[in-house]
Tab-separated table of C-alpha atoms and ligand atoms in Angstrom:
chain	number	residue	atom	x	y	z
A	948	MET	CA	10.231	35.343	7.381
A	949	PRO	CA	6.691	36.226	8.465
A	950	LYS	CA	6.198	37.096	12.113
A	951	LEU	CA	2.842	36.259	13.657
A	952	ARG	CA	1.197	36.612	17.019
A	953	VAL	CA	-0.502	33.384	18.098
A	954	ASP	CA	-2.261	33.192	21.470
A	955	GLY	CA	-0.295	36.242	22.541
A	956	LYS	CA	3.045	34.726	21.591
A	957	GLU	CA	5.336	35.994	18.804
A	958	ILE	CA	6.297	33.293	16.341
A	959	GLU	CA	8.276	33.157	13.134
A	960	THR	CA	7.360	30.813	10.324
A	961	LYS	CA	8.553	29.712	6.919
A	962	GLN	CA	7.466	31.830	3.992
A	963	GLY	CA	4.440	30.545	2.077
A	964	THR	CA	3.467	27.873	4.556
A	965	THR	CA	-0.004	27.278	5.906
A	966	LEU	CA	-1.000	28.744	9.230
A	967	LEU	CA	-1.512	25.233	10.580
A	968	GLN	CA	2.001	24.128	9.630
A	969	GLY	CA	3.483	27.380	10.930
A	970	CYS	CA	1.888	26.832	14.326
A	971	LEU	CA	2.832	23.148	14.489
A	972	ASP	CA	6.438	24.041	13.637
A	973	ASN	CA	6.385	26.393	16.620
A	974	ASP	CA	5.014	23.750	18.989
A	975	ILE	CA	1.577	25.286	19.052
A	976	TYR	CA	-0.765	22.341	18.671
A	977	ILE	CA	-3.925	22.693	16.648
A	978	PRO	CA	-5.988	19.508	16.272
A	979	ASN	CA	-5.835	18.257	12.689
A	980	LEU	CA	-6.466	15.026	10.841
A	981	CYS	CA	-6.575	15.560	7.108
A	982	PHE	CA	-3.611	17.836	6.417
A	983	LEU	CA	-0.184	16.976	5.051
A	984	GLU	CA	2.389	19.567	4.190
A	985	SER	CA	2.827	18.091	0.726
A	986	MET	CA	-0.809	18.716	-0.203
A	987	GLU	CA	-1.125	21.400	-2.805
A	988	ASP	CA	-4.775	21.904	-2.228
A	989	PRO	CA	-5.806	20.678	1.248
A	990	SER	CA	-9.272	19.192	1.271
A	991	ALA	CA	-10.016	20.670	4.716
A	992	SER	CA	-12.445	17.843	5.265
A	993	CYS	CA	-11.912	16.965	8.920
A	994	ARG	CA	-12.976	20.418	10.191
A	995	MET	CA	-10.642	20.142	13.155
A	996	CYS	CA	-8.055	22.858	12.648
A	997	PHE	CA	-10.191	25.957	13.220
A	998	VAL	CA	-8.635	29.152	14.573
A	999	GLU	CA	-9.765	32.749	14.840
A	1000	ILE	CA	-7.846	35.344	12.888
A	1001	GLU	CA	-8.130	39.044	13.663
A	1002	GLY	CA	-10.135	40.734	10.934
A	1003	GLU	CA	-12.072	37.589	10.019
A	1004	LYS	CA	-15.662	37.386	11.139
A	1005	GLN	CA	-15.752	33.623	11.628
A	1006	PRO	CA	-13.383	30.884	12.707
A	1007	ILE	CA	-11.459	29.539	9.757
A	1008	THR	CA	-9.588	26.289	9.012
A	1009	SER	CA	-5.898	26.974	9.509
A	1010	CYS	CA	-4.836	24.416	6.897
A	1011	THR	CA	-6.346	26.548	4.138
A	1012	VAL	CA	-4.797	29.950	4.946
A	1013	ASN	CA	-1.230	30.934	4.357
A	1014	VAL	CA	0.803	32.807	6.954
A	1015	LYS	CA	1.049	36.577	6.615
A	1016	ASP	CA	3.244	39.038	8.415
A	1017	ASP	CA	1.551	40.551	11.485
A	1018	MET	CA	-1.285	38.049	11.515
A	1019	VAL	CA	-2.983	37.866	14.903
A	1020	VAL	CA	-4.360	34.422	15.665
A	1021	LYS	CA	-6.192	32.741	18.524
A	1022	THR	CA	-6.336	28.954	18.674
A	1023	ASP	CA	-8.454	28.409	21.769
A	1024	THR	CA	-11.528	30.623	21.750
A	1025	PRO	CA	-14.882	29.166	22.866
A	1026	ALA	CA	-16.190	29.245	19.276
A	1027	VAL	CA	-13.161	27.311	18.017
A	1028	ARG	CA	-13.421	24.712	20.746
A	1029	GLN	CA	-17.118	24.243	20.149
A	1030	LEU	CA	-16.570	23.603	16.440
A	1031	GLN	CA	-13.759	21.168	17.164
A	1032	ARG	CA	-15.679	19.260	19.802
A	1033	THR	CA	-18.670	18.914	17.513
A	1034	ALA	CA	-16.524	17.690	14.642
A	1035	LEU	CA	-14.858	15.171	16.932
A	1036	ARG	CA	-18.161	13.911	18.320
A	1037	LEU	CA	-19.459	13.405	14.802
A	1038	LEU	CA	-16.340	11.436	13.898
A	1039	LEU	CA	-16.668	9.297	16.993
A	1040	SER	CA	-20.326	8.611	16.275
A	1041	VAL	CA	-19.245	6.609	13.213
A	1042	HIS	CA	-16.231	5.066	14.899
A	1043	HIS	CA	-15.916	1.634	16.438
A	1044	VAL	CA	-14.010	2.573	19.555
A	1045	ASP	CA	-12.127	-0.487	20.768
A	1046	CYS	CA	-8.667	0.853	21.531
A	1047	LYS	CA	-7.533	-2.228	23.401
A	1048	HIS	CA	-7.609	-4.292	20.219
A	1049	CYS	CA	-6.396	-1.559	17.909
A	1050	PRO	CA	-2.788	-1.336	16.698
A	1051	ALA	CA	-2.971	2.473	16.870
A	1052	ASN	CA	-3.646	2.447	20.597
A	1053	LYS	CA	-1.569	5.129	22.368
A	1054	LYS	CA	-0.270	6.616	19.127
A	1055	CYS	CA	-3.676	7.366	17.680
A	1056	GLU	CA	-4.392	10.894	16.529
A	1057	LEU	CA	-8.053	10.559	17.463
A	1058	GLN	CA	-7.155	9.641	21.026
A	1059	ARG	CA	-4.777	12.577	21.158
A	1060	ILE	CA	-7.393	15.033	19.933
A	1061	ALA	CA	-10.027	13.650	22.296
A	1062	LYS	CA	-7.682	14.098	25.216
A	1063	PHE	CA	-6.696	17.574	24.075
A	1064	LEU	CA	-10.314	18.674	23.704
A	1065	LYS	CA	-11.422	16.804	26.830
A	1066	VAL	CA	-14.043	14.817	24.982
A	1067	GLY	CA	-14.660	11.214	25.999
A	1068	LEU	CA	-14.113	8.607	23.289
A	1069	LYS	CA	-17.705	7.481	23.667
A	1070	PRO	CA	-19.635	10.731	23.832
A	1071	LYS	CA	-23.346	10.484	24.459
A	1072	GLY	CA	-26.156	12.139	22.602
A	1073	LEU	CA	-25.356	11.098	19.047
A	1074	GLU	CA	-26.673	7.969	17.471
A	1075	ARG	CA	-23.944	5.534	16.527
A	1076	TYR	CA	-23.779	4.601	12.875
A	1077	LEU	CA	-21.303	1.897	11.876
A	1078	GLN	CA	-20.541	0.319	8.523
A	1079	GLU	CA	-21.562	-3.284	8.092
A	1080	THR	CA	-18.085	-4.300	6.987
A	1081	GLU	CA	-15.740	-4.448	9.937
A	1082	ILE	CA	-12.692	-5.563	7.932
A	1083	ASP	CA	-12.240	-5.107	4.200
A	1084	ARG	CA	-9.798	-7.794	3.092
A	1085	ASN	CA	-9.777	-7.074	-0.629
A	1086	HIS	CA	-6.254	-5.753	-0.745
A	1087	PRO	CA	-3.597	-8.470	-1.055
A	1088	PHE	CA	-1.379	-7.189	1.779
A	1089	ILE	CA	-3.360	-4.672	3.746
A	1090	ASN	CA	-6.612	-4.903	5.667
A	1091	HIS	CA	-8.823	-1.871	5.916
A	1092	TYR	CA	-11.109	-1.139	8.874
A	1093	PRO	CA	-13.886	1.189	7.702
A	1094	ASN	CA	-15.163	1.683	11.230
A	1095	ARG	CA	-11.814	3.058	12.345
A	1096	CYS	CA	-11.231	5.174	9.260
A	1097	VAL	CA	-11.741	8.921	9.656
A	1098	LEU	CA	-11.757	9.449	5.861
A	1099	CYS	CA	-8.903	11.905	6.078
A	1100	GLY	CA	-7.663	10.920	2.617
A	1101	LYS	CA	-4.000	10.828	3.652
A	1102	CYS	CA	-3.516	7.300	2.330
A	1103	VAL	CA	-4.903	8.304	-1.065
A	1104	HIS	CA	-2.644	11.329	-1.187
A	1105	ILE	CA	0.545	9.607	-0.090
A	1106	CYS	CA	0.071	6.658	-2.445
A	1107	ARG	CA	-0.441	8.974	-5.389
A	1108	ARG	CA	2.595	10.990	-4.441
A	1109	GLN	CA	4.837	7.951	-4.210
A	1110	HIS	CA	3.562	6.051	-7.205
A	1111	GLY	CA	1.910	8.583	-9.489
A	1112	GLN	CA	-1.423	6.810	-9.059
A	1113	SER	CA	-3.233	5.750	-5.951
A	1114	VAL	CA	-4.288	2.225	-5.128
A	1115	TRP	CA	-6.745	3.696	-2.595
A	1116	THR	CA	-9.734	5.740	-3.504
A	1117	PHE	CA	-12.872	7.146	-1.958
A	1118	ALA	CA	-15.896	5.092	-2.958
A	1119	GLN	CA	-19.639	5.468	-2.368
A	1120	ARG	CA	-21.010	8.657	-0.906
A	1121	GLY	CA	-22.467	10.325	2.173
A	1122	PHE	CA	-22.612	8.095	5.250
A	1123	ASP	CA	-21.574	5.142	3.104
A	1124	THR	CA	-18.303	6.690	1.951
A	1125	VAL	CA	-15.378	4.309	2.352
A	1126	ILE	CA	-11.757	4.010	1.367
A	1127	SER	CA	-11.386	1.165	-1.100
A	1128	ALA	CA	-8.735	-0.567	-3.161
A	1129	TYR	CA	-11.380	-2.070	-5.442
A	1130	GLY	CA	-9.925	-4.021	-8.320
A	1131	GLU	CA	-6.353	-3.088	-7.481
A	1132	ALA	CA	-5.580	-6.499	-6.056
A	1133	GLY	CA	-3.480	-7.550	-9.022
A	1134	ALA	CA	-1.865	-4.236	-9.823
A	1135	SER	CA	-1.068	-3.344	-6.249
A	1136	SER	CA	0.900	-6.498	-5.596
A	1137	LEU	CA	3.631	-4.928	-7.722
A	1138	THR	CA	4.161	-1.901	-5.497
A	1139	CYS	CA	2.410	-2.588	-2.219
A	1140	GLY	CA	4.698	-5.452	-1.255
A	1141	LYS	CA	7.579	-3.022	-0.948
A	1142	CYS	CA	5.834	0.086	0.328
A	1143	ASP	CA	4.222	0.920	3.637
A	1144	ALA	CA	3.489	4.599	3.089
A	1145	CYS	CA	-0.272	4.391	3.580
A	1146	VAL	CA	-0.117	2.205	6.667
A	1147	LYS	CA	2.411	4.589	8.210
A	1148	ILE	CA	0.552	7.790	7.358
A	1149	CYS	CA	-2.843	6.645	8.634
A	1150	PRO	CA	-3.538	8.761	11.749
A	1151	VAL	CA	-5.686	6.017	13.255
A	1152	GLY	CA	-5.585	2.225	13.051
A	1153	ALA	CA	-7.565	1.819	9.848
A	1154	LEU	CA	-4.864	0.215	7.696
A	1155	THR	CA	-2.840	-2.761	8.931
A	1156	PHE	CA	-0.595	-5.282	7.275
A	1157	LYS	CA	-2.309	-8.640	7.127
A	1158	ASP	CA	0.360	-10.544	9.014
A	1159	VAL	CA	0.537	-8.026	11.844
A	1160	GLN	CA	-3.003	-8.243	13.099
A	1161	GLU	CA	-5.929	-10.163	11.808
A	1162	ASP	CA	-8.368	-9.819	14.661
A	1163	GLY	CA	-10.155	-6.916	16.339
B	240	MET	CA	-23.155	-11.142	-4.901
B	241	LEU	CA	-21.816	-10.650	-8.412
B	242	LEU	CA	-23.612	-12.388	-11.238
B	243	ASP	CA	-21.882	-14.059	-14.158
B	244	LEU	CA	-22.085	-12.430	-17.544
B	245	THR	CA	-24.646	-13.745	-19.977
B	246	ALA	CA	-23.797	-14.342	-23.620
B	247	GLU	CA	-25.555	-11.077	-24.462
B	248	ASP	CA	-23.543	-9.197	-21.880
B	249	LYS	CA	-20.345	-10.578	-23.357
B	250	HIS	CA	-21.404	-9.561	-26.807
B	251	ALA	CA	-22.252	-6.049	-25.616
B	252	LEU	CA	-18.899	-5.810	-23.873
B	253	GLU	CA	-17.131	-6.636	-27.121
B	254	ASN	CA	-19.048	-3.827	-28.782
B	255	ILE	CA	-18.066	-1.489	-26.013
B	256	ALA	CA	-14.433	-2.496	-26.318
B	257	SER	CA	-14.401	-1.515	-29.958
B	258	LYS	CA	-16.242	1.727	-29.211
B	259	LEU	CA	-13.653	2.546	-26.560
B	260	THR	CA	-10.835	2.467	-29.063
B	261	THR	CA	-12.431	5.441	-30.840
B	262	LEU	CA	-12.616	7.529	-27.643
B	263	LYS	CA	-9.805	9.758	-26.450
B	264	LYS	CA	-7.833	8.572	-23.433
B	265	GLN	CA	-8.761	11.558	-21.330
B	266	ARG	CA	-9.697	11.457	-17.688
B	267	ARG	CA	-12.620	13.776	-18.349
B	268	ASN	CA	-14.159	11.166	-20.632
B	269	LEU	CA	-14.617	8.848	-17.663
B	270	ILE	CA	-18.222	9.718	-16.862
B	271	PRO	CA	-19.438	9.862	-20.493
B	272	ILE	CA	-17.850	6.446	-21.046
B	273	LEU	CA	-19.558	4.987	-17.987
B	274	GLN	CA	-22.849	6.443	-19.201
B	275	MET	CA	-22.329	4.878	-22.611
B	276	ILE	CA	-21.757	1.451	-21.042
B	277	GLN	CA	-24.752	1.766	-18.778
B	278	LYS	CA	-26.866	2.673	-21.796
B	279	GLU	CA	-25.709	-0.440	-23.662
B	280	LEU	CA	-26.002	-2.878	-20.799
B	281	ASP	CA	-28.298	-1.209	-18.265
B	282	TYR	CA	-25.583	-1.736	-15.662
B	283	LEU	CA	-21.826	-1.595	-15.165
B	284	PRO	CA	-20.396	-5.090	-14.841
B	285	ARG	CA	-17.114	-5.394	-13.015
B	286	GLU	CA	-15.392	-6.389	-16.261
B	287	SER	CA	-16.421	-3.087	-17.825
B	288	LEU	CA	-14.833	-1.022	-15.048
B	289	LYS	CA	-11.611	-2.843	-15.722
B	290	MET	CA	-11.834	-2.134	-19.437
B	291	VAL	CA	-12.377	1.560	-18.776
B	292	ALA	CA	-9.474	1.711	-16.333
B	293	GLU	CA	-7.169	0.085	-18.838
B	294	HIS	CA	-8.321	2.364	-21.618
B	295	LEU	CA	-7.905	5.576	-19.613
B	296	GLU	CA	-4.773	4.258	-17.903
B	297	ILE	CA	-6.058	5.009	-14.428
B	298	PRO	CA	-6.456	2.632	-11.479
B	299	GLU	CA	-9.564	0.488	-11.484
B	300	SER	CA	-10.280	1.666	-7.959
B	301	GLU	CA	-10.552	5.215	-9.245
B	302	VAL	CA	-13.143	4.199	-11.835
B	303	TYR	CA	-15.018	2.387	-9.094
B	304	GLY	CA	-14.805	5.398	-6.798
B	305	VAL	CA	-16.305	7.712	-9.387
B	306	ALA	CA	-18.961	5.225	-10.497
B	307	THR	CA	-20.187	4.500	-6.964
B	308	PHE	CA	-20.483	8.204	-6.212
B	309	TYR	CA	-23.312	8.692	-8.693
B	310	ASN	CA	-26.765	7.313	-8.187
B	311	GLN	CA	-27.336	6.902	-11.909
B	312	PHE	CA	-24.938	3.968	-12.152
B	313	ARG	CA	-25.920	0.479	-11.144
B	314	PHE	CA	-23.680	-2.519	-10.635
B	315	HIS	CA	-26.201	-5.292	-11.044
B	316	PRO	CA	-28.210	-6.125	-14.144
B	317	PRO	CA	-31.900	-5.210	-13.925
B	318	GLY	CA	-34.079	-8.268	-13.335
B	319	LYS	CA	-36.821	-9.325	-15.714
B	320	HIS	CA	-39.211	-8.026	-13.087
B	321	ARG	CA	-37.870	-4.806	-11.651
B	322	ILE	CA	-39.250	-4.145	-8.214
B	323	LYS	CA	-39.141	-0.534	-7.123
B	324	VAL	CA	-40.123	0.195	-3.574
B	325	CYS	CA	-41.036	3.802	-2.947
B	326	LEU	CA	-39.270	5.419	-0.024
B	327	GLY	CA	-40.452	8.954	-0.663
B	328	THR	CA	-41.744	10.948	2.279
B	329	ALA	CA	-45.305	9.638	2.277
B	330	CYS	CA	-44.267	6.031	1.728
B	331	HIS	CA	-41.506	6.369	4.272
B	332	VAL	CA	-44.006	7.541	6.872
B	333	ARG	CA	-46.214	4.577	5.959
B	334	ALA	CA	-43.304	2.192	6.599
B	335	GLY	CA	-42.082	1.690	3.044
B	336	ASP	CA	-38.785	0.506	4.503
B	337	ILE	CA	-40.546	-2.509	5.980
B	338	ILE	CA	-41.962	-3.348	2.547
B	339	LEU	CA	-38.475	-3.111	1.125
B	340	GLU	CA	-37.144	-5.360	3.840
B	341	ASN	CA	-39.842	-7.941	3.094
B	342	PHE	CA	-38.945	-8.052	-0.593
B	343	GLU	CA	-35.280	-8.356	0.326
B	344	ARG	CA	-35.925	-11.207	2.695
B	345	LYS	CA	-38.294	-13.020	0.342
B	346	LEU	CA	-35.898	-12.835	-2.625
B	347	GLU	CA	-32.728	-13.182	-0.549
B	348	ILE	CA	-31.037	-10.202	-2.155
B	349	SER	CA	-30.379	-6.643	-1.005
B	350	GLU	CA	-31.670	-3.458	-2.476
B	351	GLY	CA	-29.674	-2.711	-5.650
B	352	GLU	CA	-29.130	-6.422	-6.357
B	353	THR	CA	-30.555	-9.010	-8.728
B	354	THR	CA	-31.491	-12.648	-8.114
B	355	PRO	CA	-29.034	-15.162	-9.655
B	356	ASP	CA	-31.661	-16.270	-12.218
B	357	ARG	CA	-32.061	-12.574	-13.147
B	358	GLU	CA	-35.813	-12.801	-12.643
B	359	PHE	CA	-36.050	-10.083	-9.966
B	360	SER	CA	-34.149	-7.003	-8.962
B	361	ILE	CA	-34.964	-4.654	-6.120
B	362	GLU	CA	-34.359	-0.932	-6.046
B	363	ARG	CA	-35.608	1.987	-4.041
B	364	ALA	CA	-37.438	4.885	-5.592
B	365	ALA	CA	-38.026	8.416	-4.406
B	366	CYS	CA	-41.650	9.564	-4.589
B	367	VAL	CA	-43.309	7.952	-7.604
B	368	GLY	CA	-46.195	10.420	-7.576
B	369	CYS	CA	-49.115	8.623	-5.990
B	370	CYS	CA	-48.632	9.369	-2.319
B	371	ALA	CA	-52.315	8.826	-1.542
B	372	LEU	CA	-51.723	5.132	-2.224
B	373	ALA	CA	-48.737	4.878	0.116
B	374	PRO	CA	-46.887	2.664	0.679
B	375	VAL	CA	-46.318	1.908	-2.964
B	376	ALA	CA	-44.277	-0.681	-4.834
B	377	ILE	CA	-43.915	-0.871	-8.601
B	378	ILE	CA	-43.244	-4.157	-10.312
B	379	GLY	CA	-42.495	-3.799	-13.966
B	380	GLU	CA	-45.085	-1.228	-15.044
B	381	THR	CA	-47.715	-2.068	-12.449
B	382	VAL	CA	-48.282	0.078	-9.394
B	383	HIS	CA	-49.185	-1.831	-6.263
B	384	ALA	CA	-50.997	0.409	-3.834
B	385	HIS	CA	-51.317	0.179	-0.054
B	386	MET	CA	-48.594	-2.397	0.167
B	387	ALA	CA	-48.404	-4.587	3.223
B	388	PRO	CA	-45.806	-7.159	4.254
B	389	SER	CA	-48.418	-9.881	3.758
B	390	LYS	CA	-48.851	-8.883	0.094
B	391	VAL	CA	-45.191	-9.374	-0.766
B	392	GLU	CA	-45.272	-13.143	-0.731
B	393	GLY	CA	-48.419	-13.235	-2.886
B	394	LEU	CA	-47.023	-10.899	-5.528
B	395	ILE	CA	-43.856	-12.910	-5.991
B	396	LEU	CA	-45.822	-16.142	-6.016
B	397	ARG	CA	-48.182	-14.783	-8.666
B	398	ILE	CA	-45.305	-13.891	-10.953
B	399	ALA	CA	-43.818	-17.358	-10.484
B	400	ILE	CA	-47.146	-19.011	-11.292
B	401	GLU	CA	-47.685	-16.807	-14.326
B	402	LYS	CA	-44.281	-17.812	-15.572
B	403	GLU	CA	-45.017	-21.468	-15.050
B	404	MET	CA	-48.342	-21.180	-16.840
B	405	ALA	CA	-46.746	-19.394	-19.762
B	406	GLU	CA	-44.182	-22.149	-20.015
B	407	ARG	CA	-46.813	-24.856	-19.909
B	408	GLU	CA	-48.786	-23.015	-22.570
B	409	LYS	CA	-45.707	-22.840	-24.723
B	410	GLN	CA	-45.029	-26.533	-24.309
B	411	LYS	CA	-48.607	-27.321	-25.164
B	412	ASN	CA	-48.403	-25.218	-28.305
B	413	GLU	CA	-45.166	-26.822	-29.304
B	414	SER	CA	-46.463	-30.339	-28.804
B	415	GLY	CA	-49.694	-29.342	-30.544
B	416	GLN	CA	-47.806	-28.375	-33.646
B	417	GLU	CA	-46.357	-31.812	-34.092
C	1400	LIG	S1	-8.396	4.230	15.803
C	1400	LIG	FE1	-8.003	2.632	17.318
C	1400	LIG	S2	-6.863	3.623	18.956
C	1400	LIG	FE2	-7.777	5.241	17.712
C	1400	LIG	S3	-9.700	5.728	18.779
C	1400	LIG	FE3	-10.151	4.216	17.191
C	1400	LIG	S4	-10.021	2.229	18.228
C	1400	LIG	FE4	-9.005	3.737	19.550
C	1401	LIG	S1	-7.497	4.611	5.969
C	1401	LIG	FE1	-6.403	5.945	7.443
C	1401	LIG	S2	-5.254	7.350	6.125
C	1401	LIG	FE2	-6.809	6.421	4.825
C	1401	LIG	S3	-8.570	7.819	4.891
C	1401	LIG	FE3	-8.907	6.281	6.501
C	1401	LIG	S4	-8.045	7.191	8.346
C	1401	LIG	FE4	-7.214	8.357	6.627
C	1402	LIG	S1	-6.583	19.692	9.010
C	1402	LIG	FE1	-7.643	21.451	8.377
C	1402	LIG	S2	-9.629	20.689	8.015
C	1402	LIG	FE2	-8.502	18.861	8.447
C	1403	LIG	S1	-43.877	9.032	-1.444
C	1403	LIG	FE1	-44.290	7.142	-2.371
C	1403	LIG	S2	-45.592	7.759	-3.963
C	1403	LIG	FE2	-45.094	9.686	-3.081
């Protein structure tokens, strides 16, 4: 089993796992939003999980490197923190922060990261850009809240893994990118009634069952 | 706002359906197929996305996801009068977005949409090559230079009047033939 040195501490990890997973397994927290262990090819889209590795010139996303024996890693350098804080601020600038009315309140990954990085949930200095649609009700059982979604892609991944195909997909592009179940209303009623994988995996409160909460 | 299919659209869709049966059910054919449909119909009606999904045996949402990623695909039929409002750099600086907004408000549709009678559609254009005339709008083939919010109303009105006159002319001709 590979032995690594992370923040001055010796750790042992599984063979062939990602650095991010190896650290998490050893109770070393690295902020992350878009990674799941079952992903073959992590999209590394949230830009949260940066670390510095000895021998590498620049900070690197820990979900895209595999552990190696004798790796020396730092998870809390100034450069790493700056990248993470910027990524978080950008996410929050397109986020409708209203935790009181959000089912994810207190178990939300975004709240956790903000606390960890000591960034307020309403940081100043960036213009706020919200989607027009507050609630997308197209799906027969599940409501989607684009302004809470961090576009991590976990719902798409988990649905595909469970059912071979995903009801959810990324649609549009750039600032307008959203998660959508377009046209799957009929098909999804077959599986979605019995499955809650996407609602459970969502790190924020962007997917909710219709009967649980309709407001907010 | 989704518009209903016209008889022509339906006919074209039937053609497309038979063309589809000759194409391999491969995921990598998705974009060429969408391009083929857009070429036939000038837009991708919702019904066509469903047909493609069924043919390729992938979720309709996936077809939608891919189609909405590319600028070349449109989801509304082009109007008889296509209004293109330039939002290139020069026109942007000269408040082209306000011109766009005026067309949108006047016709009660958003950019990328078509009026229910299919007379008008509005789209945005990147620089159309006559920046000295900014802000510019193109209706059909005609370039309208130095656009101003106050000109929007007049342009739409003129097209409506021209249409009315043409219809009256036609009626006159028809009754004249009797
Ligand atoms: S997802 Fe909900 S709980 Fe999390 S930060 Fe946004 S509003 Fe607050
Ligand atoms: S809905 Fe939730 S799981 Fe899906 S992309 Fe958005 S934040 Fe991620
Ligand atoms: S968890 Fe690595 S980039 Fe999102
Ligand atoms: S920017 Fe509008 S014509 Fe060049």
